[in-house]
Short mmCIF file of C-alpha atoms in Angstrom, two decimals:
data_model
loop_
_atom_site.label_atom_id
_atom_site.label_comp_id
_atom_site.label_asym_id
_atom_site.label_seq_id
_atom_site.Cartn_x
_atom_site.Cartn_y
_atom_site.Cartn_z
CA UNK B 200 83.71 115.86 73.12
CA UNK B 201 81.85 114.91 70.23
CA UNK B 202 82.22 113.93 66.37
CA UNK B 203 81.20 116.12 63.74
CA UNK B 204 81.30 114.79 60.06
CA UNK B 205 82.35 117.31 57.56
CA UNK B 206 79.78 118.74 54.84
CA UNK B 207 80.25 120.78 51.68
CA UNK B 208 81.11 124.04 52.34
CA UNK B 209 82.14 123.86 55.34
CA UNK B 210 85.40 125.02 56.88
CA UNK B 211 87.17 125.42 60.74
CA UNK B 212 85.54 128.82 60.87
CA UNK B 213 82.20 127.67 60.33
CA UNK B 214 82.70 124.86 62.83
CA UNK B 215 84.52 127.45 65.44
CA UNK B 216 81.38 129.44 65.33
CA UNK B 217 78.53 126.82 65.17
CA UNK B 218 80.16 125.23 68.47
CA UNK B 219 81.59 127.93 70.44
CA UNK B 220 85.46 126.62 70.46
CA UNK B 221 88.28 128.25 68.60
CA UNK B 222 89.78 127.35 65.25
CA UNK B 223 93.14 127.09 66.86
CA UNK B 224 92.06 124.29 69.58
CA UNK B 225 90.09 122.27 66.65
CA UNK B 226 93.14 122.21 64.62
CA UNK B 227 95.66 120.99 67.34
CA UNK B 228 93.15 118.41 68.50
CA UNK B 229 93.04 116.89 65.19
CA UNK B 230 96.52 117.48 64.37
CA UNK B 231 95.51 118.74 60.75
CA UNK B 232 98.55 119.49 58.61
CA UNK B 233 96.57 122.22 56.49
CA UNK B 234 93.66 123.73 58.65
CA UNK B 235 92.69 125.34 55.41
CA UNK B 236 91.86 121.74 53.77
CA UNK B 237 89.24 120.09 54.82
CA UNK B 238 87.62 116.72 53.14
CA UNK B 239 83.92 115.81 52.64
CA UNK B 240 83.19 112.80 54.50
CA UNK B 241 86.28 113.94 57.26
CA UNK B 242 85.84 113.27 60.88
CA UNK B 243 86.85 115.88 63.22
CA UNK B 244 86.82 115.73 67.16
CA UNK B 245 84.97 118.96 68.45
CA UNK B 246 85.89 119.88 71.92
CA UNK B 247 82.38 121.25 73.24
CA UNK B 248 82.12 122.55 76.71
CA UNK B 249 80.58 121.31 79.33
CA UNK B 250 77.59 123.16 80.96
CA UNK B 251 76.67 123.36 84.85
CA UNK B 252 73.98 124.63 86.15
CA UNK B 253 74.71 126.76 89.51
CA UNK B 254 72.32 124.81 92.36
CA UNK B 255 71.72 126.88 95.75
CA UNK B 256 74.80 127.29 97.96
CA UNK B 257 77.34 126.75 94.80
CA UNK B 258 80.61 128.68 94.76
CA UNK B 259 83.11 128.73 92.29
CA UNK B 260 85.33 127.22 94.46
CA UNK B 261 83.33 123.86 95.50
CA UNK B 262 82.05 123.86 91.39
CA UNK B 263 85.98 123.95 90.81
CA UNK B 264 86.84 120.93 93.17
CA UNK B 265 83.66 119.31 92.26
CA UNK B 266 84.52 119.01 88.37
CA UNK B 267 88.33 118.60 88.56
CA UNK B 268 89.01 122.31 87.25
CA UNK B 269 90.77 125.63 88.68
CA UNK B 270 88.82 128.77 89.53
CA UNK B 271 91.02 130.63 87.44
CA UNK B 272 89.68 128.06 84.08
CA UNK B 273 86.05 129.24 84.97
CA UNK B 274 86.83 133.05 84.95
CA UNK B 275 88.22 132.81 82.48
CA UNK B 276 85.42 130.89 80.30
CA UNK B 277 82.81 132.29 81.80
CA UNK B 278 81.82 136.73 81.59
CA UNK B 279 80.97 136.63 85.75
CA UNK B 280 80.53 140.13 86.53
CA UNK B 281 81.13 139.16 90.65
CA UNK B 282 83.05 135.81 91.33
CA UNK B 283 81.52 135.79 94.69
CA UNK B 284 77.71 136.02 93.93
CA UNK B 285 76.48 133.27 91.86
CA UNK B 286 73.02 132.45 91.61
CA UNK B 287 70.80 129.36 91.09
CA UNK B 288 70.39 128.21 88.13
CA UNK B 289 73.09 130.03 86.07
CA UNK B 290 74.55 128.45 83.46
CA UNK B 291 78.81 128.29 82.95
CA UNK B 292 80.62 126.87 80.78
CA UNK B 293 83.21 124.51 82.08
CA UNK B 294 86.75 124.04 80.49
CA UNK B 295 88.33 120.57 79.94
CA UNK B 296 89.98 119.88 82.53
CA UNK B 297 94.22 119.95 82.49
CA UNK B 298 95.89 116.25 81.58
CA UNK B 299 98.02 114.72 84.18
CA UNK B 300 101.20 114.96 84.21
CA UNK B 301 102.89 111.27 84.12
CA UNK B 302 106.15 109.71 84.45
CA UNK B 303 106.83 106.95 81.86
CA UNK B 304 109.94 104.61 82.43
CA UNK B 305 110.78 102.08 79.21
CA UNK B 306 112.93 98.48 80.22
CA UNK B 307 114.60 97.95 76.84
CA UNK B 308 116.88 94.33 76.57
CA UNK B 309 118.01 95.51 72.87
CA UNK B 310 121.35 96.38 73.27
CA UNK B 311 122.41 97.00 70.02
CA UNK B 312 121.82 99.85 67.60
CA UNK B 313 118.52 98.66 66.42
CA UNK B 314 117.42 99.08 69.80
CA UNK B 315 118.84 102.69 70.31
CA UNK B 316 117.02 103.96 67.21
CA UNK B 317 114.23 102.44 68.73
CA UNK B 318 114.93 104.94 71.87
CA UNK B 319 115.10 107.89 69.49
CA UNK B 320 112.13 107.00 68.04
CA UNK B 321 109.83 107.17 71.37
CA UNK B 322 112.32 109.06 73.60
CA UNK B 323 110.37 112.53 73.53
CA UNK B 324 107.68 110.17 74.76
CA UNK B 325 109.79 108.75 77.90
CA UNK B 326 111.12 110.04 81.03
CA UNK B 327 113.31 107.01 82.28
CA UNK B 328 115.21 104.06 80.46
CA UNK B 329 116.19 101.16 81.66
CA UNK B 330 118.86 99.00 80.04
CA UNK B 331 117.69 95.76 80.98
CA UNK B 332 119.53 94.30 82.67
CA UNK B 333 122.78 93.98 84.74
CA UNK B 334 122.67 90.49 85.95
CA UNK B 335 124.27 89.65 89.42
CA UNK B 336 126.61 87.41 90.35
CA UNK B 337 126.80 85.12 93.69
CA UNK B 338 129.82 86.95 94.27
CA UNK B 339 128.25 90.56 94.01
CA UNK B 340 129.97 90.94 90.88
CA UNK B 341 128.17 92.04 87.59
CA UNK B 342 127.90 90.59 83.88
CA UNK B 343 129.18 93.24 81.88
CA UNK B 344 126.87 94.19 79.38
CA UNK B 345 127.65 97.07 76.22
CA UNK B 346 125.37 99.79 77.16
CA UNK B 347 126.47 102.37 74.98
CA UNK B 348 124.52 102.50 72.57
CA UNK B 349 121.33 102.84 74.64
CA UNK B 350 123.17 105.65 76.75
CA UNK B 351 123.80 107.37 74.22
CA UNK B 352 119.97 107.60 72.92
CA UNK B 353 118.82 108.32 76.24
CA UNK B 354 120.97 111.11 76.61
CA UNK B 355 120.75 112.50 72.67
CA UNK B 356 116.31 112.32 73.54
CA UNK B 357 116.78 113.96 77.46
CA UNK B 358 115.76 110.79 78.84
CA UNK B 359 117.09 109.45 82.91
CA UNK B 360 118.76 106.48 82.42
CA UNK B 361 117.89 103.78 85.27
CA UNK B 362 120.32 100.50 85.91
CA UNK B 363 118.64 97.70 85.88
CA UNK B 364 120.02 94.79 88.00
CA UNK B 365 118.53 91.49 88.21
CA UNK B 366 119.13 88.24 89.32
CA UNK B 367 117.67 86.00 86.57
CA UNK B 368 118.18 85.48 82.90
CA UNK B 369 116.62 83.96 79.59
CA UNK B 370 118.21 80.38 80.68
CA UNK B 371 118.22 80.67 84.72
CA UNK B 372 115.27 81.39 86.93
CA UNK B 373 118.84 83.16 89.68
CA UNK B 374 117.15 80.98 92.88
CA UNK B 375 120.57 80.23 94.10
CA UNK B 376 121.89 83.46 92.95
CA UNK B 377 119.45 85.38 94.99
CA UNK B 378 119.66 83.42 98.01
CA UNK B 379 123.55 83.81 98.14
CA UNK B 380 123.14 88.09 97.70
CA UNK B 381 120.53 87.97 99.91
CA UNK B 382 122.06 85.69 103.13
CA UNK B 383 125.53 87.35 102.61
CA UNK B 384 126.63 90.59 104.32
CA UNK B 385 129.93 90.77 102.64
CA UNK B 386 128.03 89.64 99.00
CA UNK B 387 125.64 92.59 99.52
CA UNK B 388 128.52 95.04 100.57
CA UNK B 389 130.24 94.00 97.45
CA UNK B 390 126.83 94.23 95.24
CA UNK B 391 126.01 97.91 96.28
CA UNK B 392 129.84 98.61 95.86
CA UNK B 393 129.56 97.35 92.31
CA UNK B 394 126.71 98.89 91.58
CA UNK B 395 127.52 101.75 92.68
CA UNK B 396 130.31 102.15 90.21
CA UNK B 397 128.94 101.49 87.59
CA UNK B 398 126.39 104.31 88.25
CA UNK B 399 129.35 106.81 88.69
CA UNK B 400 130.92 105.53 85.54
CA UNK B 401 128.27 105.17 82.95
CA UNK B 402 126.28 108.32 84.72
CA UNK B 403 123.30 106.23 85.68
CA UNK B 404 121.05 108.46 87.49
CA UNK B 405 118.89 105.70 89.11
CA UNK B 406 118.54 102.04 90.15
CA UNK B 407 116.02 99.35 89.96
CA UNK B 408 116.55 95.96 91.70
CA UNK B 409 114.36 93.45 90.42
CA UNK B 410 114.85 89.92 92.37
CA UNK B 411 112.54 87.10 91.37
CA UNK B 412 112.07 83.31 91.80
CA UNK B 413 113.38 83.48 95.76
CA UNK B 414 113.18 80.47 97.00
CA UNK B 415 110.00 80.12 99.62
CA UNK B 416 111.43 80.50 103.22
CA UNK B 417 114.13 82.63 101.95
CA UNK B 418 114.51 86.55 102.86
CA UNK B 419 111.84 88.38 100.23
CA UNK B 420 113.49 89.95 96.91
CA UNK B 421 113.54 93.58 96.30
CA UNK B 422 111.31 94.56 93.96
CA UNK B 423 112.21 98.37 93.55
CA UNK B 424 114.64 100.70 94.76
CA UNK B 425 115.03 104.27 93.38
CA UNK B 426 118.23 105.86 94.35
CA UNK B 427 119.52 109.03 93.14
CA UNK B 428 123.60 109.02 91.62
CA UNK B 429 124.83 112.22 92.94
#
């Protein structure tokens, strides 16, 4: 990747020839609203290909693995009359290599509309959203908290919504609260049974338990559980 400064007289053309990459892949990698307009003085990312020089026992298949690309990618950039007869010292060009795939997940403790625009704003950008959060009780119960308007971003943008249930708030660090959910059989029995409804009812399709500040010598918190509502 390099930078190439824009002169008079020149266009996308001029730059697709001079370094070997199409006008369609400059264009989309500087998002340019009119490829046809260019400024003096503009700075444009050029996407130049690597080189690699075949050394003595090279396949395409260990030059593949060895540079993060597919065989298929280097056939296809590079005119190889025999895929399985390289020789030392040739030269092929070697395409960028495919981005990751990632899962993003975005806690959001805005309840209100403001904070469901804000959702419609970056959803295309998320995969989960967590409302956060559902605070427990020491009975197992749950605060009741007005959701909707966050629900109804994540679905309108595609995105999984994720409960969120903690036991701490702004004002209390939930040491007690914790301990009792934690040392209780029948607490936890009612928890998950809570839980678990509101998950059927509000169509949460995952859950993430976030205890903190257990008190030392107490049973550890649970940082994460994914769980699927089906």
């Amino acid at each position: 990747m390099l930078i190439h400064v824009i002169q008079s007289g020149e266009s996308l053309w001029s730059l697709s020839r001079r370094y070997g990459v199409s006008v369609e892949r400059i264009a989309s990698l500087n998002e340019l609203p009119d490829p046809n307009v260019l400024a003096v003085g503009q700075a444009l990312l050029i996407p130049v290909p690597r080189l690699y020089t075949v050394l003595p026992g090279d396949t395409l298949w260990l030059i593949a693995r060895r540079l993060g690309v597919t065989v298929q990618a280097l056939l296809e950039a590079n005119p190889i009359p025999d895929p399985y007869l390289l020789h030392p010292g040739q030269v092929l060009r070697i395409p960028e290599a495919a981005k990751p795939v990632i899962e993003v997940n975005a806690f959001s403790i805005q309840f209100d509309e403001a904070g469901a625009a804000e959702v419609r704003e970056v959803g295309k950008d998320l995969t989960y959203l967590s409302p956060f959060g559902y605070r427990i009780k020491s009975d197992g119960s749950l605060e009741a908290v007005n959701d909707s308007p966050l629900l109804a971003a994540a679905e309108a943008t595609r995105t999984v919504p994720i409960l969120a249930v903690t036991n701490f708030s702004s004002t209390e660090l939930g040491s007690n609260v914790a301990h009792a959910v934690l040392n209780g059989i029948e607490v936890q029995d009612r928890s998950l049974t809570n839980i678990l409804n509101v998950m059927k009812a509000k169509n949460y399709k995952g859950l993430n338990i976030d205890f903190e500040n257990v008190l030392a010598g107490r049973p550890g918190g649970v940082q994460s559980i994914s769980a699927e509502n089906g």
